[in-house]
Amino acid sequence: MPENKLIQVGEVISVQGPVVDVRFSPGAQLANIFDALVTKTAYEEDVILEVAEHVSNNVVRCIAVQSTLNIKRNSPAFSRGGPIEIPIGDELYGRIINIIGEPIDQQGKINTVFKRPIRKPEMGSLLPQDKESKVEFEVLETGIKVIDLLFPLVKGSRTGILGGAALGKSILTLEIIQHIVRKHEGSCVFAGVGERIREGNELFFELKKHGVLEKTMMVFGQMNEPPGARFGVAMTGITLAESIQRKNQDVLLFVDNIFRFIQAGAEISTLLGRVPSETGYQPTLISEASEFHERIRSAKEIGGSITAIEAVYVPADDLTDPAVVAIFSFLDSILVLSRERIQLGLYPAVDPLLSSCANLDPDIVGKRHFDIAQEVIRIFQKYDELRRIVMVIGIDELSRADRTLYERARKLQNFLTQPFFVAEAYTGKKGAYVTVEETLSGCERIISGRLDRMPEEDFYLIGGLM
């Protein structure tokens, strides 16, 4: 909102870190929860505040989305008349903005007149009006063998990439972006939530290098920013995705890292003095995760869909962490990255036995695909049992049938590794895009025994089988 339209409603009476208390003047209408207020520092710089609580005596408690350094007591506070609004439109393609829609890429002002609030009222349940209407599933080919085979990406679904530190979540996310945006020529929104600024910098230049920057909108709230920015930036990202969806377009939303969104919510909860739950997280954990995820939906009346791929940091590799479990319930597919597979040099390090996918269904992917995927999982389960035996007695003591299955499993394991375009500098191998048909026929040939004479090393870090 322009400066001359801001209305002074009160003054700052307290600043404790990112928490700012504003007393409204007598007669001024109290701001609603999530409304945006503006105050100024001693150097006349604007600081945006988001109302979090109503306190007694006409006071509202706010969370700052920018640094509160140099805010003085009794500084005037102005109302923006509603929630934080961000610019929307095609002008944002190839640009990087922050939570409040300001460009942070040093590429000049964003010239667009359209704005949308980042907060929305509760959306309610979306139930089909026509009882006979059949849901149609459209599978998106990612070109990554292990995902296309075992965890097919369906338009309008939510996929989580789970893993601890340094397991390749960001690399896998980046590879999916450049594969899908280039192959399907779709639109993409990337939300960097609480991650390192180095990763955002690498992402920008990687997208530019691969020619997909002009179809990507980016918003960042990095780990050096206040918790209000790290929390709200996820809402800014989904608002950008909704703005593309409203144009009857399909959009891919990438979030790195959704755990930091939950973590920022826990910090805000502590700053506001709320008593944490028994597990140490905020009492509003599920409602906050729900507020974000329920906005990721296909809208039949609009025509567009939002397909979300979220990186989920797993603290100390503990999959039972309450924040991770809360995120689980909103995902259709869960790809768990394994530290053990990283140590074996298997990239991407997706553990097929810990992961799951609701989209692996014969009605969605077809009977042939489903049967091959189930056989691959069965072989991996048997291999996991045999591996423990082999560690004790050696491979020579296995029966002929078990030894054959063991060797095929190792070939399948190697075949599902893949050289990435975005990791060429690390692996020294040219990236590969593998179609679903190439993946299925390769697995079929290994399972059937036609490649039993080939050594397992020949399957490691390759594309499709010749």
Short mmCIF file of C-alpha atoms in Angstrom, two decimals:
data_model
loop_
_atom_site.label_atom_id
_atom_site.label_comp_id
_atom_site.label_asym_id
_atom_site.label_seq_id
_atom_site.Cartn_x
_atom_site.Cartn_y
_atom_site.Cartn_z
CA MET A 1 0.00 0.00 0.00
CA PRO A 2 1.42 3.45 -0.84
CA GLU A 3 2.84 5.49 2.02
CA ASN A 4 0.15 8.18 1.80
CA LYS A 5 -2.61 5.59 2.31
CA LEU A 6 -1.20 4.21 5.55
CA ILE A 7 -3.28 5.13 8.58
CA GLN A 8 -1.59 5.71 11.94
CA VAL A 9 -3.34 3.51 14.52
CA GLY A 10 -1.02 3.54 17.52
CA GLU A 11 2.54 3.34 18.75
CA VAL A 12 5.16 0.77 19.68
CA ILE A 13 5.37 0.19 23.44
CA SER A 14 7.67 -2.83 23.61
CA VAL A 15 10.24 -4.66 21.47
CA GLN A 16 11.62 -8.03 22.59
CA GLY A 17 13.56 -9.57 19.72
CA PRO A 18 11.09 -10.19 16.87
CA VAL A 19 8.08 -9.66 19.19
CA VAL A 20 6.67 -6.11 19.06
CA ASP A 21 3.76 -4.82 21.15
CA VAL A 22 1.67 -2.02 19.64
CA ARG A 23 -0.87 0.00 21.67
CA PHE A 24 -3.75 1.23 19.53
CA SER A 25 -4.96 4.80 20.01
CA PRO A 26 -8.41 5.31 21.61
CA GLY A 27 -10.99 5.18 18.87
CA ALA A 28 -8.74 3.31 16.40
CA GLN A 29 -10.14 -0.02 15.21
CA LEU A 30 -8.13 -2.93 16.56
CA ALA A 31 -6.32 -4.89 13.82
CA ASN A 32 -7.39 -8.47 13.08
CA ILE A 33 -5.11 -11.47 13.57
CA PHE A 34 -2.62 -11.73 10.64
CA ASP A 35 -3.19 -8.08 9.65
CA ALA A 36 -0.06 -6.19 8.66
CA LEU A 37 1.20 -3.13 10.54
CA VAL A 38 4.14 -0.93 9.60
CA THR A 39 6.51 0.94 11.89
CA LYS A 40 9.77 2.77 11.25
CA THR A 41 13.28 2.44 12.65
CA ALA A 42 15.40 5.37 13.81
CA TYR A 43 16.76 5.50 10.25
CA GLU A 44 13.27 5.77 8.67
CA GLU A 45 13.31 2.19 7.38
CA ASP A 46 9.98 0.36 7.25
CA VAL A 47 9.50 -2.77 9.35
CA ILE A 48 6.46 -4.97 8.62
CA LEU A 49 4.70 -6.55 11.62
CA GLU A 50 2.08 -9.31 11.53
CA VAL A 51 -0.52 -9.32 14.30
CA ALA A 52 -0.32 -12.58 16.27
CA GLU A 53 -2.35 -11.92 19.46
CA HIS A 54 -4.71 -9.47 21.07
CA VAL A 55 -3.54 -8.46 24.54
CA SER A 56 -5.47 -6.41 27.14
CA ASN A 57 -5.61 -2.58 27.21
CA ASN A 58 -5.92 -2.11 23.44
CA VAL A 59 -2.55 -3.76 22.79
CA VAL A 60 -1.76 -6.18 19.96
CA ARG A 61 1.28 -8.46 20.00
CA CYS A 62 3.00 -8.72 16.62
CA ILE A 63 5.73 -10.81 15.04
CA ALA A 64 8.15 -8.85 12.87
CA VAL A 65 9.01 -10.31 9.47
CA GLN A 66 12.11 -8.10 9.25
CA SER A 67 14.85 -7.15 11.71
CA THR A 68 13.61 -5.04 14.64
CA LEU A 69 17.01 -3.42 15.17
CA ASN A 70 16.76 0.37 15.79
CA ILE A 71 13.00 0.46 16.41
CA LYS A 72 12.42 3.08 19.10
CA ARG A 73 9.81 3.05 21.83
CA ASN A 74 6.76 5.20 20.97
CA SER A 75 7.48 4.89 17.24
CA PRO A 76 4.22 5.38 15.30
CA ALA A 77 2.52 2.25 13.93
CA PHE A 78 0.46 2.31 10.75
CA SER A 79 -2.18 -0.13 9.50
CA ARG A 80 -2.07 -1.58 5.98
CA GLY A 81 -5.77 -2.44 6.21
CA GLY A 82 -5.37 -6.20 5.82
CA PRO A 83 -2.86 -9.09 5.60
CA ILE A 84 0.53 -8.85 3.89
CA GLU A 85 0.00 -8.57 0.13
CA ILE A 86 2.48 -9.60 -2.57
CA PRO A 87 2.62 -8.75 -6.28
CA ILE A 88 1.48 -11.45 -8.71
CA GLY A 89 1.69 -11.85 -12.47
CA ASP A 90 3.98 -13.04 -15.26
CA GLU A 91 6.46 -10.30 -14.32
CA LEU A 92 7.61 -12.52 -11.42
CA TYR A 93 9.00 -15.28 -13.67
CA GLY A 94 12.76 -15.41 -13.28
CA ARG A 95 12.66 -13.12 -10.26
CA ILE A 96 13.41 -13.66 -6.56
CA ILE A 97 11.24 -12.02 -3.90
CA ASN A 98 11.04 -12.10 -0.10
CA ILE A 99 8.02 -12.72 2.14
CA ILE A 100 6.52 -9.25 1.51
CA GLY A 101 7.01 -9.38 -2.26
CA GLU A 102 10.06 -7.15 -2.50
CA PRO A 103 12.65 -8.18 -5.15
CA ILE A 104 15.95 -9.34 -3.62
CA ASP A 105 17.76 -10.26 -6.86
CA GLN A 106 19.06 -6.74 -7.62
CA GLN A 107 17.24 -6.83 -10.96
CA GLY A 108 15.11 -3.73 -10.38
CA LYS A 109 11.49 -3.14 -9.45
CA ILE A 110 8.71 -5.61 -10.32
CA ASN A 111 6.16 -3.72 -12.43
CA THR A 112 2.80 -5.30 -11.72
CA VAL A 113 -0.43 -3.78 -10.44
CA PHE A 114 -2.02 -7.00 -9.19
CA LYS A 115 -1.60 -8.07 -5.56
CA ARG A 116 -2.91 -10.90 -3.43
CA PRO A 117 -2.87 -11.46 0.36
CA ILE A 118 -0.66 -14.32 1.56
CA ARG A 119 -3.21 -15.41 4.19
CA LYS A 120 -6.56 -16.93 3.28
CA PRO A 121 -9.68 -17.72 5.32
CA GLU A 122 -10.36 -21.39 6.05
CA MET A 123 -11.15 -23.15 2.79
CA GLY A 124 -13.44 -25.88 4.11
CA SER A 125 -13.86 -29.33 2.57
CA LEU A 126 -13.84 -29.84 -1.17
CA LEU A 127 -16.43 -32.52 -1.99
CA PRO A 128 -17.41 -33.57 -5.54
CA GLN A 129 -20.92 -32.33 -6.39
CA ASP A 130 -21.51 -35.00 -9.01
CA LYS A 131 -21.57 -38.45 -7.41
CA GLU A 132 -20.81 -40.17 -10.71
CA SER A 133 -17.82 -37.94 -11.53
CA LYS A 134 -14.66 -40.03 -11.83
CA VAL A 135 -11.33 -38.67 -10.67
CA GLU A 136 -8.78 -38.69 -13.49
CA PHE A 137 -5.12 -39.15 -12.62
CA GLU A 138 -2.35 -37.77 -14.81
CA VAL A 139 1.13 -39.15 -14.13
CA LEU A 140 4.03 -36.73 -14.58
CA GLU A 141 7.20 -38.35 -15.89
CA THR A 142 10.22 -37.11 -13.91
CA GLY A 143 12.95 -38.93 -15.86
CA ILE A 144 14.34 -40.26 -12.55
CA LYS A 145 14.15 -44.07 -12.56
CA VAL A 146 13.49 -44.80 -8.90
CA ILE A 147 10.74 -42.16 -8.68
CA ASP A 148 8.98 -43.08 -11.92
CA LEU A 149 9.08 -46.80 -11.07
CA LEU A 150 8.13 -46.92 -7.39
CA PHE A 151 6.81 -43.44 -6.48
CA PRO A 152 5.00 -42.06 -9.57
CA LEU A 153 4.32 -38.33 -9.44
CA VAL A 154 0.64 -37.57 -10.06
CA LYS A 155 -0.59 -34.12 -11.01
CA GLY A 156 -2.21 -32.44 -8.00
CA SER A 157 -0.47 -34.69 -5.42
CA ARG A 158 1.95 -33.90 -2.59
CA THR A 159 5.31 -35.65 -2.42
CA GLY A 160 7.76 -35.43 0.48
CA ILE A 161 11.51 -36.04 0.21
CA LEU A 162 12.60 -36.96 3.74
CA GLY A 163 16.13 -37.16 5.03
CA GLY A 164 18.65 -35.93 7.55
CA ALA A 165 21.50 -33.53 6.86
CA ALA A 166 23.60 -34.01 3.68
CA LEU A 167 21.54 -36.84 2.15
CA GLY A 168 20.78 -35.01 -1.11
CA LYS A 169 17.28 -33.53 -0.60
CA SER A 170 18.14 -30.25 -2.32
CA ILE A 171 20.02 -31.95 -5.19
CA LEU A 172 17.09 -34.31 -5.85
CA THR A 173 14.61 -31.41 -5.71
CA LEU A 174 16.74 -29.39 -8.13
CA GLU A 175 17.01 -32.32 -10.56
CA ILE A 176 13.22 -32.81 -10.53
CA ILE A 177 12.72 -29.08 -11.25
CA GLN A 178 14.94 -29.04 -14.29
CA HIS A 179 13.59 -32.37 -15.64
CA ILE A 180 9.90 -31.52 -15.29
CA VAL A 181 10.02 -27.84 -16.26
CA ARG A 182 12.06 -28.61 -19.39
CA LYS A 183 10.14 -31.75 -20.38
CA HIS A 184 6.58 -30.60 -19.62
CA GLU A 185 7.18 -26.87 -20.18
CA GLY A 186 5.24 -26.17 -17.00
CA SER A 187 5.36 -23.32 -14.53
CA CYS A 188 7.22 -23.69 -11.29
CA VAL A 189 7.35 -21.90 -7.93
CA PHE A 190 10.30 -22.49 -5.62
CA ALA A 191 9.98 -21.51 -1.95
CA GLY A 192 13.23 -21.50 0.01
CA VAL A 193 12.06 -21.83 3.62
CA GLY A 194 14.75 -21.43 6.27
CA GLU A 195 17.60 -22.93 4.27
CA ARG A 196 21.08 -21.53 3.62
CA ILE A 197 21.47 -18.49 1.37
CA ARG A 198 24.24 -20.41 -0.45
CA GLU A 199 21.65 -22.94 -1.64
CA GLY A 200 19.42 -20.18 -2.97
CA ASN A 201 22.35 -18.68 -4.85
CA GLU A 202 23.28 -22.08 -6.33
CA LEU A 203 19.66 -22.71 -7.32
CA PHE A 204 19.40 -19.41 -9.22
CA PHE A 205 22.54 -20.02 -11.29
CA GLU A 206 21.70 -23.71 -11.83
CA LEU A 207 18.23 -22.85 -13.18
CA LYS A 208 19.76 -20.14 -15.35
CA LYS A 209 22.38 -22.56 -16.69
CA HIS A 210 19.75 -25.16 -17.64
CA GLY A 211 17.41 -22.60 -19.24
CA VAL A 212 14.41 -23.04 -16.93
CA LEU A 213 14.68 -19.74 -15.02
CA GLU A 214 12.13 -17.93 -17.23
CA LYS A 215 9.41 -20.41 -16.13
CA THR A 216 10.25 -20.26 -12.43
CA MET A 217 9.16 -17.89 -9.65
CA MET A 218 11.28 -17.88 -6.51
CA VAL A 219 10.65 -16.69 -2.96
CA PHE A 220 13.17 -16.96 -0.14
CA GLY A 221 13.09 -16.59 3.63
CA GLN A 222 16.47 -17.92 4.67
CA MET A 223 17.86 -19.11 8.02
CA ASN A 224 19.49 -15.73 8.76
CA GLU A 225 16.05 -14.06 8.84
CA PRO A 226 13.61 -13.73 11.79
CA PRO A 227 11.19 -16.62 12.46
CA GLY A 228 8.26 -14.52 11.18
CA ALA A 229 9.88 -14.39 7.72
CA ARG A 230 10.75 -18.11 7.72
CA PHE A 231 7.19 -18.99 8.71
CA GLY A 232 5.37 -16.60 6.38
CA VAL A 233 7.48 -17.32 3.30
CA ALA A 234 5.77 -20.70 2.85
CA MET A 235 2.45 -18.81 2.61
CA THR A 236 4.00 -16.42 0.07
CA GLY A 237 5.12 -19.43 -2.01
CA ILE A 238 1.68 -21.07 -2.05
CA THR A 239 0.08 -17.68 -2.90
CA LEU A 240 2.32 -17.42 -5.99
CA ALA A 241 1.35 -20.99 -6.96
CA GLU A 242 -2.37 -20.16 -6.54
CA SER A 243 -1.98 -17.06 -8.73
CA ILE A 244 -0.68 -19.27 -11.58
CA GLN A 245 -3.36 -21.90 -10.91
CA ARG A 246 -6.09 -19.25 -11.27
CA LYS A 247 -4.98 -18.76 -14.89
CA ASN A 248 -6.09 -22.33 -15.61
CA GLN A 249 -2.50 -23.54 -15.55
CA ASP A 250 -0.83 -26.45 -13.81
CA VAL A 251 1.97 -25.44 -11.46
CA LEU A 252 4.72 -27.27 -9.60
CA LEU A 253 5.44 -26.01 -6.10
CA PHE A 254 8.83 -26.91 -4.63
CA VAL A 255 9.45 -26.23 -0.95
CA ASP A 256 12.91 -26.55 0.57
CA ASN A 257 12.52 -27.12 3.51
CA ILE A 258 9.02 -27.55 4.99
CA PHE A 259 10.45 -28.69 8.35
CA ARG A 260 11.93 -25.18 8.78
CA PHE A 261 8.39 -23.80 8.41
CA ILE A 262 7.26 -25.94 11.37
CA GLN A 263 10.43 -25.03 13.27
CA ALA A 264 9.81 -21.29 12.73
CA GLY A 265 6.26 -21.80 14.04
CA ALA A 266 7.71 -23.41 17.18
CA GLU A 267 10.04 -20.40 17.67
CA ILE A 268 7.13 -17.97 17.29
CA SER A 269 5.04 -19.99 19.73
CA THR A 270 7.85 -19.85 22.32
CA LEU A 271 8.36 -16.10 21.78
CA LEU A 272 4.65 -15.53 22.38
CA GLY A 273 4.89 -17.42 25.69
CA ARG A 274 2.66 -20.35 24.72
CA VAL A 275 3.13 -23.54 26.71
CA PRO A 276 4.66 -26.17 24.39
CA SER A 277 3.09 -29.58 23.92
CA GLU A 278 4.51 -32.67 25.64
CA THR A 279 6.89 -33.25 22.71
CA GLY A 280 8.37 -29.73 22.90
CA TYR A 281 6.71 -28.43 19.74
CA GLN A 282 4.04 -25.74 19.52
CA PRO A 283 0.48 -26.70 20.56
CA THR A 284 -0.72 -25.46 17.13
CA LEU A 285 1.56 -27.88 15.20
CA ILE A 286 -1.15 -29.74 13.25
CA SER A 287 -3.25 -26.65 12.48
CA GLU A 288 -0.20 -24.80 11.10
CA ALA A 289 0.84 -27.74 8.92
CA SER A 290 -2.79 -28.02 7.78
CA GLU A 291 -3.10 -24.28 7.00
CA PHE A 292 -0.30 -24.66 4.44
CA HIS A 293 -1.05 -28.10 2.98
CA GLU A 294 -4.81 -27.67 2.54
CA ARG A 295 -4.10 -24.89 0.03
CA ILE A 296 -2.31 -27.41 -2.22
CA ARG A 297 -5.26 -28.74 -4.15
CA SER A 298 -6.68 -29.13 -7.64
CA ALA A 299 -9.59 -26.80 -8.38
CA LYS A 300 -12.04 -28.18 -10.95
CA GLU A 301 -13.88 -24.86 -11.24
CA ILE A 302 -10.59 -23.11 -12.12
CA GLY A 303 -9.02 -25.95 -14.09
CA GLY A 304 -5.46 -25.71 -12.81
CA SER A 305 -3.67 -27.91 -10.29
CA ILE A 306 -0.82 -27.49 -7.81
CA THR A 307 1.62 -30.39 -7.53
CA ALA A 308 3.85 -30.06 -4.49
CA ILE A 309 7.28 -31.56 -3.87
CA GLU A 310 8.55 -30.81 -0.38
CA ALA A 311 11.96 -31.48 1.11
CA VAL A 312 11.57 -32.48 4.77
CA TYR A 313 14.59 -32.29 7.06
CA VAL A 314 14.56 -35.17 9.56
CA PRO A 315 16.33 -34.14 12.79
CA ALA A 316 18.98 -36.72 13.78
CA ASP A 317 17.51 -39.12 11.15
CA ASP A 318 14.59 -39.73 13.54
CA LEU A 319 11.48 -40.49 11.47
CA THR A 320 9.34 -40.50 14.65
CA ASP A 321 10.00 -36.79 15.30
CA PRO A 322 6.56 -35.15 15.96
CA ALA A 323 7.05 -32.44 13.30
CA VAL A 324 7.97 -35.04 10.66
CA VAL A 325 5.01 -37.24 11.64
CA ALA A 326 2.69 -34.20 11.41
CA ILE A 327 3.88 -33.54 7.85
CA PHE A 328 3.48 -37.28 6.94
CA SER A 329 -0.30 -37.13 7.21
CA PHE A 330 -0.61 -34.58 4.40
CA LEU A 331 1.61 -36.35 1.85
CA ASP A 332 0.61 -38.80 -0.90
CA SER A 333 4.16 -40.07 -1.47
CA ILE A 334 7.04 -40.30 0.99
CA LEU A 335 10.59 -40.73 -0.33
CA VAL A 336 12.93 -41.54 2.55
CA LEU A 337 16.63 -40.90 1.89
CA SER A 338 18.92 -43.33 3.67
CA ARG A 339 22.35 -42.55 5.13
CA GLU A 340 23.33 -46.20 4.65
CA ARG A 341 22.71 -45.91 0.89
CA ILE A 342 24.79 -42.72 0.73
CA GLN A 343 27.67 -44.63 2.35
CA LEU A 344 27.28 -47.34 -0.32
CA GLY A 345 27.47 -44.66 -3.01
CA LEU A 346 23.89 -45.21 -4.24
CA TYR A 347 22.48 -41.94 -5.61
CA PRO A 348 19.68 -40.94 -5.34
CA ALA A 349 19.69 -42.52 -1.89
CA VAL A 350 15.96 -43.37 -1.80
CA ASP A 351 15.25 -46.38 0.43
CA PRO A 352 12.40 -48.24 -1.34
CA LEU A 353 11.48 -50.26 1.78
CA LEU A 354 11.09 -47.25 4.10
CA SER A 355 9.32 -45.13 1.47
CA SER A 356 5.69 -45.38 0.38
CA CYS A 357 3.39 -44.08 -2.36
CA ALA A 358 -0.40 -43.96 -2.58
CA ASN A 359 -0.18 -43.40 -6.35
CA LEU A 360 1.36 -46.80 -7.09
CA ASP A 361 -1.95 -48.31 -8.11
CA PRO A 362 -2.90 -50.32 -11.23
CA ASP A 363 -5.75 -47.86 -11.93
CA ILE A 364 -3.23 -44.99 -12.05
CA VAL A 365 -0.04 -46.44 -13.55
CA GLY A 366 -1.40 -49.52 -15.34
CA LYS A 367 -1.14 -53.25 -14.54
CA ARG A 368 2.28 -53.86 -16.16
CA HIS A 369 3.92 -50.98 -14.29
CA PHE A 370 2.28 -52.03 -11.01
CA ASP A 371 3.35 -55.70 -11.36
CA ILE A 372 6.97 -54.78 -12.14
CA ALA A 373 7.12 -52.33 -9.20
CA GLN A 374 5.68 -54.93 -6.80
CA GLU A 375 8.19 -57.55 -7.98
CA VAL A 376 11.07 -55.08 -7.50
CA ILE A 377 9.90 -54.33 -3.93
CA ARG A 378 9.53 -58.08 -3.21
CA ILE A 379 13.10 -58.72 -4.44
CA PHE A 380 14.42 -55.85 -2.30
CA GLN A 381 12.63 -57.22 0.78
CA LYS A 382 14.12 -60.68 0.23
CA TYR A 383 17.55 -59.11 -0.44
CA ASP A 384 17.35 -57.26 2.88
CA GLU A 385 16.89 -60.60 4.67
CA LEU A 386 19.64 -62.36 2.68
CA ARG A 387 22.10 -59.50 3.19
CA ARG A 388 22.15 -60.12 6.94
CA ILE A 389 22.81 -63.84 6.35
CA VAL A 390 25.57 -63.13 3.81
CA MET A 391 27.31 -60.85 6.34
CA VAL A 392 27.59 -63.87 8.67
CA ILE A 393 28.14 -66.91 6.44
CA GLY A 394 29.13 -65.46 3.04
CA ILE A 395 27.42 -65.60 -0.35
CA ASP A 396 28.77 -69.09 -1.23
CA GLU A 397 26.60 -70.72 1.45
CA LEU A 398 23.33 -69.50 -0.09
CA SER A 399 21.13 -71.86 -2.11
CA ARG A 400 21.26 -71.46 -5.88
CA ALA A 401 17.82 -69.76 -6.00
CA ASP A 402 18.68 -67.36 -3.18
CA ARG A 403 22.04 -66.51 -4.72
CA THR A 404 20.39 -65.71 -8.07
CA LEU A 405 17.84 -63.46 -6.38
CA TYR A 406 20.58 -61.81 -4.30
CA GLU A 407 22.61 -60.95 -7.41
CA ARG A 408 19.56 -59.66 -9.30
CA ALA A 409 18.67 -57.45 -6.35
CA ARG A 410 22.16 -55.90 -6.39
CA LYS A 411 21.81 -55.26 -10.14
CA LEU A 412 18.39 -53.66 -9.61
CA GLN A 413 19.83 -51.57 -6.77
CA ASN A 414 22.61 -50.32 -9.04
CA PHE A 415 20.27 -49.83 -12.00
CA LEU A 416 18.05 -47.51 -9.93
CA THR A 417 21.03 -45.18 -9.36
CA GLN A 418 21.33 -42.38 -11.89
CA PRO A 419 23.74 -39.61 -12.91
CA PHE A 420 22.14 -36.18 -12.35
CA PHE A 421 22.48 -33.16 -14.60
CA VAL A 422 22.84 -30.89 -11.55
CA ALA A 423 25.57 -33.14 -10.07
CA GLU A 424 27.78 -33.49 -13.15
CA ALA A 425 30.52 -31.47 -11.41
CA TYR A 426 30.57 -33.98 -8.51
CA THR A 427 30.15 -37.30 -10.36
CA GLY A 428 32.05 -36.52 -13.56
CA LYS A 429 29.26 -38.29 -15.49
CA LYS A 430 26.83 -36.70 -17.92
CA GLY A 431 23.28 -36.48 -16.55
CA ALA A 432 20.62 -38.84 -17.93
CA TYR A 433 16.87 -38.51 -18.49
CA VAL A 434 15.24 -41.96 -18.51
CA THR A 435 11.69 -42.46 -19.76
CA VAL A 436 9.22 -44.63 -17.84
CA GLU A 437 9.25 -47.22 -20.64
CA GLU A 438 13.07 -47.47 -20.52
CA THR A 439 12.92 -47.90 -16.74
CA LEU A 440 10.23 -50.60 -16.91
CA SER A 441 11.91 -52.57 -19.71
CA GLY A 442 15.28 -52.40 -17.90
CA CYS A 443 13.79 -53.74 -14.66
CA GLU A 444 11.87 -56.39 -16.60
CA ARG A 445 15.07 -57.67 -18.23
CA ILE A 446 16.91 -57.85 -14.89
CA ILE A 447 14.01 -59.59 -13.11
CA SER A 448 13.52 -62.14 -15.90
CA GLY A 449 17.19 -63.20 -15.77
CA ARG A 450 18.13 -62.08 -19.29
CA LEU A 451 21.00 -60.01 -17.87
CA ASP A 452 22.30 -62.53 -15.32
CA ARG A 453 25.64 -62.78 -17.16
CA MET A 454 26.35 -59.03 -16.92
CA PRO A 455 28.43 -57.91 -13.90
CA GLU A 456 26.58 -55.69 -11.39
CA GLU A 457 29.13 -52.86 -11.88
CA ASP A 458 27.79 -52.30 -15.42
CA PHE A 459 24.45 -51.15 -13.98
CA TYR A 460 25.90 -48.48 -11.67
CA LEU A 461 25.17 -44.79 -12.40
CA ILE A 462 23.83 -45.31 -15.93
CA GLY A 463 20.73 -44.07 -17.73
CA GLY A 464 18.63 -46.65 -19.60
CA LEU A 465 19.86 -50.11 -20.59
CA MET A 466 21.00 -50.44 -24.19
#
